[in-house]
C-alpha positions as MATLAB code, in Angstrom:
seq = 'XXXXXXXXXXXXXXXXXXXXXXXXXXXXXXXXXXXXXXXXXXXXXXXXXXXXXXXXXXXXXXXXXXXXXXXXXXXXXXXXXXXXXXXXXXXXXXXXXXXXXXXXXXXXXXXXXXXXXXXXX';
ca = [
     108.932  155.572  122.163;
     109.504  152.772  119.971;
     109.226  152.874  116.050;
     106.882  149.670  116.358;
     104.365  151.969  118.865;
     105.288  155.633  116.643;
     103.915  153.967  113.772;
     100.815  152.310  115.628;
      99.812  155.405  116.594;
      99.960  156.841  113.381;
      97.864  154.371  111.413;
      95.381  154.775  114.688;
      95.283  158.530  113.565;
      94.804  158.405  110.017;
      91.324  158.496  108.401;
      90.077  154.831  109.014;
      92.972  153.221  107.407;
      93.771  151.852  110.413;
      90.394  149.655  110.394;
      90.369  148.719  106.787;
      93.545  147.160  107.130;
      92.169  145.106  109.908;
      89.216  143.967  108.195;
      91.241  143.262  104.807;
      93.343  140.575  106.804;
      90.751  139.512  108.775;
      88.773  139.049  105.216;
      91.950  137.277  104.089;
      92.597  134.731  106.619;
      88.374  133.719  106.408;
      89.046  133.064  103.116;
      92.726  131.233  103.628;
      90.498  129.117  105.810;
      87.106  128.312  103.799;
      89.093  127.285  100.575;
      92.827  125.611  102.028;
      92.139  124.615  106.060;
      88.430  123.455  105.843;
      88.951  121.072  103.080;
      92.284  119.641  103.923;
      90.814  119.027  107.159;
      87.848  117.474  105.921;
      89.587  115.025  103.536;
      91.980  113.956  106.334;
      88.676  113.077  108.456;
      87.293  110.733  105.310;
      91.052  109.320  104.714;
      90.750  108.226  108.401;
      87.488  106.863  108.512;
      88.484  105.329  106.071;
      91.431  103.271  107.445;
      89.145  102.719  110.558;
      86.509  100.458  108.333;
      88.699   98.339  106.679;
      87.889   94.735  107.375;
      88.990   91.351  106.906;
      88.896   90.179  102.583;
      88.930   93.733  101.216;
      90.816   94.816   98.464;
      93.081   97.357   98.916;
      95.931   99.733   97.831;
      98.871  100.684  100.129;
     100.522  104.245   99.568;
     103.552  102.066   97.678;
     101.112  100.763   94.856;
     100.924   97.775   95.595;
      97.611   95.695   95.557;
      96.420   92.676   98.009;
      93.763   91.766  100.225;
      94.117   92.159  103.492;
      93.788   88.825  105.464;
      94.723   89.598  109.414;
      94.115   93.170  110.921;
      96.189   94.078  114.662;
      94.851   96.902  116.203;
      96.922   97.276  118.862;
      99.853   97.293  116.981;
      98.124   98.968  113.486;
      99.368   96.590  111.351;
      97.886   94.724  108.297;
      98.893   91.690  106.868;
      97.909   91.949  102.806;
      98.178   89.199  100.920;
      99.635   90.195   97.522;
     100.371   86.802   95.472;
      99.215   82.942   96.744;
     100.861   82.844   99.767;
     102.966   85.836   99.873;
     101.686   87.998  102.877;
     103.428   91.168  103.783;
     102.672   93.458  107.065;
     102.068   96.964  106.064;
     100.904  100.462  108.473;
      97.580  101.163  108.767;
      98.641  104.506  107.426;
      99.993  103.017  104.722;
      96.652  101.960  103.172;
      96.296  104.087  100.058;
      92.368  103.660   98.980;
      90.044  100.535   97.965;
      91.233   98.532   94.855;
      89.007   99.340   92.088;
      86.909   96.566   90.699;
      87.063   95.460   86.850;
      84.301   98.126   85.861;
      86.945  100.825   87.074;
      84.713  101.898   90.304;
      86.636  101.801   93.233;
      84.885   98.862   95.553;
      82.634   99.942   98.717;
      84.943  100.030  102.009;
      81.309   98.268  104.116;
      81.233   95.177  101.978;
      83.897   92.900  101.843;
      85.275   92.580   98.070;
      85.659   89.125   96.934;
      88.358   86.876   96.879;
      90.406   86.946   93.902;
      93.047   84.358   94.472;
      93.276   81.045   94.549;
      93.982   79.736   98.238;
];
């Protein structure tokens, strides 16, 4: 017999040890998952809805730090152009889009309504 199945058999043998080991990882990994996996997961869902409503004239914040408002939107290719100065457009990931810029009150704006235009044209 193998150690791996020698000691198996000997923690099946002992009094319930065996089973409270079982139910101490099991207890562990519940717990892993309520406070680490559950909420990672469900700020990964938000983050991507997200980056699914952005629209057309909303202020935004790419992952670099840089602030614009996004002017054309490709969905095939997931790129957004973001205009960042009077006339100076870059192209940018969809991923790349950080959050909503925040508004002069410190808020940050709503992601349904467009935010207003802030430069001159």
């Amino acid at each position: 017999m193998t150690t791996l199945s020698i000691s198996l058999l000997q923690a099946a043998q002992s009094n319930g040890g065996g089973m409270s080991f079982i139910v101490m990882i099991v207890l562990m990994f519940a717990i892993m998952y309520f406070f680490m996996i559950r909420p990672q997961n469900k700020k990964q869902k938000e983050i991507q809805n997200f980056r699914n409503s952005l629209s057309k004239g909303q202020e935004i914040v790419t992952a670099g730090g840089i602030y614009g408002i996004i002017r054309d939107i490709d969905d095939v290719k997931n790129i957004i152009t973001v205009e960042i100065a009077n006339g100076v457009r870059i192209r940018v990931d969809r991923n790349s889009i950080y959050a909503s810029a925040p508004t002069a009150d410190g808020q940050a704006a709503s992601t349904q309504a467009p935010a207003k235009d802030n430069y001159a044209k």
